[in-house]
Amino acid sequence: MNVDKLFYENLFEGLFSDPCQVEFWDGDINQFGEGDTKFRIILREPIPKSEIIGDSSLAFGEAYMQDKLEIEGSVREVIESLYKNQESFLHKNPSYLKLVKFISNGVRKSKENAQYHYDIGNDFYRLWLDDTLTYSCAYFKSPEDNLLQAQKNKVDHILRKLNLQKEQRLLDIGCGWGELILTAAQKYHVKALGITHSQEQYEHVRSRIEHEHLKDWVDVQLLDYREIKNQVFDRIVSVGMLEHVGKEHLGEYFATVQKLLVDGGISLLHSITGRDEKGTNSWINKYIFPGGYIPMVSELIRQMESHDFYLLDVESLRSHYTRTLEHWAQNFEQALPLIRESKDESFIRMWRLYLQSSAASFNCGNLDLHQFLFSKGPNNHLPWTRDYIYN
């Protein structure tokens, strides 16, 4: 098959901010950029030009998954080098940046999307998450904090912000494996309800409730937030769940929180945020988080204002998520012998690319992580300074 290699040479010319080598399928090696080579890309076979032009994210992501493209060096450094080069065709030519067509996430579709990502096995997540199975940005109070300590710090940080009072009712929308609701009940003696779409998370939380004798204080249900009826709560928290709601349903999320909160009630939203309106890319949408959407900070604040919430506090934890992902990626690589017992190489390469590209995105500032604290109506009972969070 005749392949116009000139297309690929032009493609890699000026693509990265760092000098690199590219080895083509015929053995030819080209140097791009001046200076010491930082990484090497091996194209084992050509990627169809139409796929690169039509959807570069999907084309390169699938080529890496299928071992048609190999990277010698750090996967994260390659992606950061790509992000940092504002002069590349990816940044200059919008036609190369294909946006995802957003599909409405109704209740059934939301459940399917969540189960696609979270029900691939608790045993898999145990191999590279911390002992609490917390799968969201940690909070590093010092460089010496390990992942487990940082995840406990994060839960404590959130619960302090909520200013919980004894016997209040707390709802956790998207409770994961339950660390936050269990800690809230144990430390603050609140009545906590966690909801999740994941069968495996649900069973894990139920087991922990039984084991820790918290049936009178904690409940977990397989439920969509829109399915909660005839209940109200003093506090509502959502950690890493809003990213699954979808662009078309952001208003529905805030309307539901407004309905479920008591007057003066407080909600904390912990969410990845983006810097543009793209929301996600097609590779992530197809293989990692179907139906996902990353909102901008301005988008979320407009939603809060339009639903008559009072914004109390906003905090960026972007650097904390970079560090969290570094821990996850390192744990993932160390666990490969065990992961390979149940997962094939395509799956492994997919997850490596997901973790490393996410770390690159947060480190480069393409993505951020924000915590928003807001109330239903004015709340005049919160302390006037942030001392209550840090003391």
Coordinates of C-alpha atoms in Angstrom, one line a residue:
M1 CA 0.0 0.0 0.0
N2 CA 1.4 3.4 -1.0
V3 CA 1.4 5.8 1.9
D4 CA 2.1 9.4 1.6
K5 CA 4.7 9.7 4.4
L6 CA 5.0 13.4 3.7
F7 CA 1.6 13.8 5.5
Y8 CA 3.0 12.2 8.7
E9 CA 6.3 14.1 8.5
N10 CA 4.3 17.4 8.2
L11 CA 2.0 16.2 11.0
F12 CA 4.9 15.7 13.5
E13 CA 6.7 18.8 12.4
G14 CA 5.9 21.4 15.1
L15 CA 3.4 19.1 16.9
F16 CA 5.3 19.0 20.2
S17 CA 7.0 21.6 22.3
D18 CA 9.9 19.2 23.0
P19 CA 12.4 17.6 20.6
C20 CA 11.5 14.0 19.8
Q21 CA 12.1 11.1 17.4
V22 CA 9.5 9.3 15.3
E23 CA 10.3 5.9 13.9
F24 CA 8.0 5.0 11.0
W25 CA 6.7 1.6 10.0
D26 CA 9.4 1.2 7.4
G27 CA 12.2 1.7 9.8
D28 CA 13.0 5.4 8.9
I29 CA 13.7 7.6 12.0
N30 CA 13.1 11.3 11.9
Q31 CA 14.2 13.9 14.4
F32 CA 11.8 16.7 15.2
G33 CA 12.9 19.8 17.1
E34 CA 16.4 20.7 18.2
G35 CA 18.2 19.5 21.3
D36 CA 18.2 16.3 23.3
T37 CA 15.4 13.9 22.4
K38 CA 12.9 13.8 25.3
F39 CA 10.8 10.9 24.0
R40 CA 10.4 8.6 21.0
I41 CA 7.2 7.6 19.1
I42 CA 7.1 4.4 17.1
L43 CA 4.4 4.1 14.4
R44 CA 4.2 0.4 13.8
E45 CA 1.7 1.0 10.9
P46 CA 0.1 4.1 9.4
I47 CA -3.0 5.5 10.9
P48 CA -5.5 6.4 8.2
K49 CA -5.2 10.1 7.3
S50 CA -8.9 10.4 7.2
E51 CA -9.2 9.3 10.9
I52 CA -6.5 11.8 12.0
I53 CA -8.1 14.6 10.2
G54 CA -11.6 13.6 11.2
D55 CA -10.9 13.0 14.9
S56 CA -7.3 13.1 16.1
S57 CA -8.1 12.3 19.7
L58 CA -9.9 9.1 18.8
A59 CA -7.4 8.1 16.1
F60 CA -4.3 8.4 18.3
G61 CA -6.0 7.0 21.4
E62 CA -7.2 3.9 19.5
A63 CA -3.8 3.5 17.8
Y64 CA -2.1 3.5 21.3
M65 CA -4.6 1.0 22.7
Q66 CA -4.1 -1.3 19.8
D67 CA -0.3 -1.1 20.0
K68 CA -0.1 0.5 16.5
L69 CA 1.6 3.4 18.2
E70 CA 4.2 3.0 20.9
I71 CA 5.9 5.6 23.2
E72 CA 9.4 5.2 24.5
G73 CA 9.6 7.6 27.5
S74 CA 6.8 9.1 29.6
V75 CA 3.3 8.9 28.2
R76 CA 2.4 11.9 30.3
E77 CA 5.4 14.0 29.0
V78 CA 4.3 13.3 25.4
I79 CA 0.8 14.6 26.1
E80 CA 2.0 17.6 28.1
S81 CA 4.4 18.4 25.2
L82 CA 1.4 18.3 22.9
Y83 CA -0.7 20.5 25.1
K84 CA 2.0 23.1 25.7
N85 CA 2.6 23.7 22.0
Q86 CA 0.0 26.3 21.2
E87 CA 1.4 26.6 17.6
S88 CA 0.5 23.1 16.6
F89 CA -2.2 22.2 14.1
L90 CA -4.3 20.8 16.9
H91 CA -4.6 24.3 18.4
K92 CA -4.7 26.4 15.3
N93 CA -7.1 24.4 13.2
P94 CA -10.5 23.9 14.9
S95 CA -11.5 21.3 12.3
Y96 CA -9.1 18.9 14.0
L97 CA -10.8 19.3 17.3
K98 CA -13.9 17.2 17.0
L99 CA -16.4 17.8 19.8
V100 CA -18.6 15.1 21.2
K101 CA -22.3 15.1 20.3
F102 CA -23.8 15.1 23.7
I103 CA -26.6 12.5 24.3
S104 CA -29.2 13.2 26.9
N105 CA -28.5 11.4 30.2
G106 CA -31.9 10.3 31.4
V107 CA -32.2 8.1 34.4
R108 CA -31.8 4.9 32.5
K109 CA -28.9 6.2 30.4
S110 CA -27.1 7.6 33.4
K111 CA -27.3 4.2 35.1
E112 CA -25.9 2.5 32.1
N113 CA -23.0 5.0 31.8
A114 CA -22.1 4.7 35.5
Q115 CA -22.1 0.9 35.4
Y116 CA -19.9 0.9 32.3
H117 CA -17.1 2.6 34.3
Y118 CA -17.7 1.6 37.9
D119 CA -18.9 -2.0 37.7
I120 CA -15.7 -3.5 36.1
G121 CA -14.9 -5.0 39.4
N122 CA -14.1 -3.8 43.0
D123 CA -11.1 -6.1 42.9
F124 CA -9.6 -4.1 40.0
Y125 CA -10.0 -0.8 41.8
R126 CA -8.6 -2.2 45.0
L127 CA -5.3 -2.8 43.1
W128 CA -4.5 0.9 42.6
L129 CA -6.8 3.0 44.8
D130 CA -6.1 3.5 48.5
D131 CA -7.7 1.3 51.2
T132 CA -10.8 3.4 51.4
L133 CA -11.5 2.9 47.7
T134 CA -11.8 6.7 47.3
Y135 CA -11.9 7.5 43.6
S136 CA -11.7 11.3 43.5
C137 CA -9.2 14.1 44.0
A138 CA -7.3 13.8 47.3
Y139 CA -6.2 16.6 49.6
F140 CA -2.5 16.8 50.4
K141 CA -1.8 18.8 53.5
S142 CA 1.9 18.2 53.2
P143 CA 4.2 16.6 50.6
E144 CA 4.8 13.7 52.9
D145 CA 1.1 12.6 52.9
N146 CA 0.6 9.2 51.3
L147 CA -2.5 8.6 49.2
L148 CA -4.6 7.1 52.0
Q149 CA -3.9 10.0 54.4
A150 CA -4.6 12.5 51.6
Q151 CA -8.0 10.9 50.9
K152 CA -8.9 10.9 54.5
N153 CA -7.8 14.6 54.6
K154 CA -10.2 15.3 51.6
V155 CA -13.2 13.7 53.4
D156 CA -12.4 15.6 56.6
H157 CA -11.9 18.9 54.5
I158 CA -15.4 18.5 52.9
L159 CA -17.1 17.6 56.2
R160 CA -15.6 20.6 57.9
K161 CA -16.8 22.9 55.2
L162 CA -20.3 21.5 55.5
N163 CA -20.3 22.5 59.2
L164 CA -22.3 19.4 60.2
Q165 CA -24.4 19.4 63.3
K166 CA -25.5 16.4 65.3
E167 CA -28.4 14.4 63.9
Q168 CA -28.6 16.5 60.7
R169 CA -29.6 14.7 57.5
L170 CA -26.8 14.3 54.9
L171 CA -27.3 13.2 51.3
D172 CA -24.3 12.1 49.3
I173 CA -25.1 12.0 45.6
G174 CA -22.8 9.5 44.0
C175 CA -21.4 8.1 47.2
G176 CA -18.8 5.8 45.6
W177 CA -17.6 3.2 48.0
G178 CA -19.0 5.0 51.0
E179 CA -16.0 6.6 52.9
L180 CA -17.6 10.0 53.2
I181 CA -21.0 9.0 54.6
L182 CA -19.5 6.5 57.0
T183 CA -17.0 9.0 58.3
A184 CA -19.7 11.7 58.6
A185 CA -21.9 9.3 60.8
Q186 CA -19.0 8.2 62.9
K187 CA -17.4 11.7 63.5
Y188 CA -20.4 14.0 63.4
H189 CA -23.3 11.7 64.4
V190 CA -25.4 12.7 61.4
K191 CA -28.0 10.6 59.5
A192 CA -26.4 9.9 56.2
L193 CA -27.8 8.5 52.9
G194 CA -25.6 7.6 50.0
I195 CA -26.9 6.9 46.5
T196 CA -25.1 5.3 43.6
H197 CA -25.8 3.7 40.2
S198 CA -23.1 1.0 40.7
Q199 CA -24.2 -2.4 42.0
E200 CA -20.6 -3.2 43.1
Q201 CA -20.3 0.1 45.1
Y202 CA -23.7 -0.5 46.6
E203 CA -22.9 -4.0 47.9
H204 CA -19.5 -2.7 49.2
V205 CA -21.1 0.1 51.2
R206 CA -23.8 -2.2 52.6
S207 CA -21.1 -4.5 53.8
R208 CA -19.2 -1.7 55.5
I209 CA -22.4 -0.4 57.2
E210 CA -23.0 -3.9 58.6
H211 CA -19.4 -4.4 59.6
E212 CA -19.1 -1.0 61.3
H213 CA -22.5 -1.3 63.1
L214 CA -23.9 1.9 61.5
K215 CA -27.3 0.7 60.4
D216 CA -29.1 3.3 62.6
W217 CA -27.0 6.1 61.1
V218 CA -26.2 5.2 57.5
D219 CA -28.2 4.0 54.5
V220 CA -27.2 3.3 50.9
Q221 CA -29.6 3.0 47.9
L222 CA -29.3 2.1 44.3
L223 CA -30.9 5.2 43.1
D224 CA -30.7 8.2 40.7
Y225 CA -30.8 11.6 42.4
R226 CA -33.9 12.4 40.4
E227 CA -35.7 9.4 42.0
I228 CA -35.5 10.6 45.6
K229 CA -39.1 11.3 46.8
N230 CA -40.6 12.7 50.0
Q231 CA -37.3 13.5 51.7
V232 CA -35.4 16.6 52.5
F233 CA -31.8 17.1 53.8
D234 CA -29.9 19.6 55.9
R235 CA -26.7 19.0 53.8
I236 CA -26.1 17.6 50.3
V237 CA -22.7 16.7 49.0
S238 CA -21.6 15.4 45.6
V239 CA -18.0 14.4 44.9
G240 CA -16.9 13.6 41.4
M241 CA -20.4 12.9 40.2
L242 CA -21.5 16.0 38.4
E243 CA -19.1 15.1 35.5
H244 CA -21.5 12.3 34.7
V245 CA -24.7 14.4 34.7
G246 CA -24.3 15.8 31.1
K247 CA -24.6 19.3 29.7
E248 CA -28.3 19.1 29.1
H249 CA -29.0 18.0 32.7
L250 CA -27.0 20.5 34.7
G251 CA -30.1 22.6 35.4
E252 CA -32.0 19.5 36.4
Y253 CA -29.2 18.6 38.9
F254 CA -29.4 22.0 40.6
A255 CA -33.1 22.1 40.6
T256 CA -33.2 18.7 42.3
V257 CA -30.7 19.9 45.0
Q258 CA -32.9 23.0 45.5
K259 CA -35.9 20.8 46.0
L260 CA -34.1 18.3 48.4
L261 CA -32.5 20.9 50.6
V262 CA -34.2 22.5 53.6
D263 CA -34.3 26.3 53.8
G264 CA -30.9 27.5 54.9
G265 CA -29.4 24.1 53.9
I266 CA -25.9 23.8 52.6
S267 CA -24.5 21.9 49.6
L268 CA -20.9 21.2 48.6
L269 CA -20.1 20.3 45.0
H270 CA -16.7 18.8 44.2
S271 CA -16.2 18.6 40.5
I272 CA -13.7 18.7 37.7
T273 CA -14.0 21.9 35.7
G274 CA -12.8 22.9 32.2
R275 CA -11.6 26.1 30.6
D276 CA -13.7 25.9 27.4
E277 CA -17.0 24.6 26.2
K278 CA -15.7 21.4 24.6
G279 CA -16.6 19.5 27.8
T280 CA -14.8 16.2 26.9
N281 CA -13.1 14.5 23.9
S282 CA -14.4 11.7 21.8
W283 CA -11.8 9.1 23.0
I284 CA -12.7 9.7 26.7
N285 CA -16.4 9.7 25.9
K286 CA -16.1 6.4 24.0
Y287 CA -13.8 4.4 26.2
I288 CA -13.7 5.9 29.7
F289 CA -16.7 8.1 30.7
P290 CA -19.6 7.7 28.2
G291 CA -22.0 10.6 28.5
G292 CA -19.6 12.7 30.5
Y293 CA -19.3 16.5 30.4
I294 CA -16.8 18.7 32.1
P295 CA -18.5 22.1 32.9
M296 CA -16.8 25.5 33.2
V297 CA -16.7 27.3 36.5
S298 CA -18.8 30.2 35.0
E299 CA -21.4 27.6 33.8
L300 CA -21.8 26.2 37.3
I301 CA -22.0 29.6 39.0
R302 CA -24.7 30.7 36.5
Q303 CA -26.7 27.5 37.3
M304 CA -26.4 28.2 41.0
E305 CA -27.6 31.8 40.5
S306 CA -30.4 30.8 38.3
H307 CA -31.6 28.3 40.9
D308 CA -31.5 31.0 43.6
F309 CA -28.6 29.5 45.5
Y310 CA -26.2 31.7 47.6
L311 CA -22.5 31.0 46.7
L312 CA -20.4 30.8 49.9
D313 CA -17.0 29.6 48.9
V314 CA -15.0 28.3 45.9
E315 CA -11.7 26.5 46.1
S316 CA -9.4 25.1 43.4
L317 CA -7.6 21.8 44.1
R318 CA -6.0 21.4 40.7
S319 CA -2.5 20.6 41.9
H320 CA -4.0 18.1 44.4
Y321 CA -5.6 16.2 41.5
T322 CA -2.3 16.1 39.6
R323 CA -0.6 14.5 42.7
T324 CA -3.6 12.1 43.2
L325 CA -3.3 10.9 39.6
E326 CA 0.4 10.5 39.9
H327 CA -0.2 8.1 42.9
W328 CA -2.9 6.2 40.9
A329 CA -0.7 5.9 37.8
Q330 CA 2.2 4.6 39.9
N331 CA 0.0 2.1 41.8
F332 CA -1.5 1.0 38.5
E333 CA 1.9 0.2 37.0
Q334 CA 3.0 -1.6 40.1
A335 CA -0.1 -3.8 40.0
L336 CA 0.2 -4.8 36.4
P337 CA 1.1 -8.5 37.1
L338 CA -2.2 -8.9 39.0
I339 CA -4.2 -6.7 36.5
R340 CA -3.0 -8.9 33.7
E341 CA -4.6 -11.9 35.3
S342 CA -8.0 -10.6 34.3
K343 CA -7.5 -7.8 31.8
D344 CA -6.0 -7.8 28.3
E345 CA -3.3 -5.5 27.0
S346 CA -5.7 -3.2 25.2
F347 CA -7.5 -2.6 28.5
I348 CA -4.2 -1.9 30.2
R349 CA -3.0 0.5 27.6
M350 CA -6.4 2.2 27.6
W351 CA -6.2 2.8 31.4
R352 CA -2.6 3.9 31.3
L353 CA -3.4 6.5 28.7
Y354 CA -6.4 7.6 30.7
L355 CA -4.5 8.1 33.9
Q356 CA -1.4 9.7 32.3
S357 CA -3.4 12.0 30.1
S358 CA -5.5 13.1 33.0
A359 CA -2.4 13.9 35.0
A360 CA -1.1 15.9 32.1
S361 CA -4.4 17.8 31.7
F362 CA -4.4 18.9 35.3
N363 CA -0.7 19.7 35.4
C364 CA -1.0 21.9 32.3
G365 CA -4.1 23.6 33.5
N366 CA -6.5 22.2 30.8
L367 CA -8.6 20.8 33.6
D368 CA -9.2 22.0 37.1
L369 CA -10.9 20.7 40.2
H370 CA -13.2 23.0 42.2
Q371 CA -15.2 22.7 45.4
F372 CA -18.2 25.0 45.6
L373 CA -20.1 25.7 48.8
F374 CA -23.6 27.1 48.5
S375 CA -26.8 27.4 50.4
K376 CA -30.5 27.4 49.8
G377 CA -31.4 30.9 50.9
P378 CA -29.2 33.0 53.1
N379 CA -27.5 31.0 55.9
N380 CA -26.5 33.2 58.8
H381 CA -25.2 30.4 61.0
L382 CA -21.9 29.6 59.3
P383 CA -18.8 31.0 61.0
W384 CA -17.7 34.3 59.5
T385 CA -14.2 33.1 58.6
R386 CA -12.6 29.9 57.3
D387 CA -11.0 29.2 60.6
Y388 CA -13.6 26.5 61.3
I389 CA -12.4 24.6 58.3
Y390 CA -8.7 24.6 59.2
N391 CA -8.6 24.6 63.0

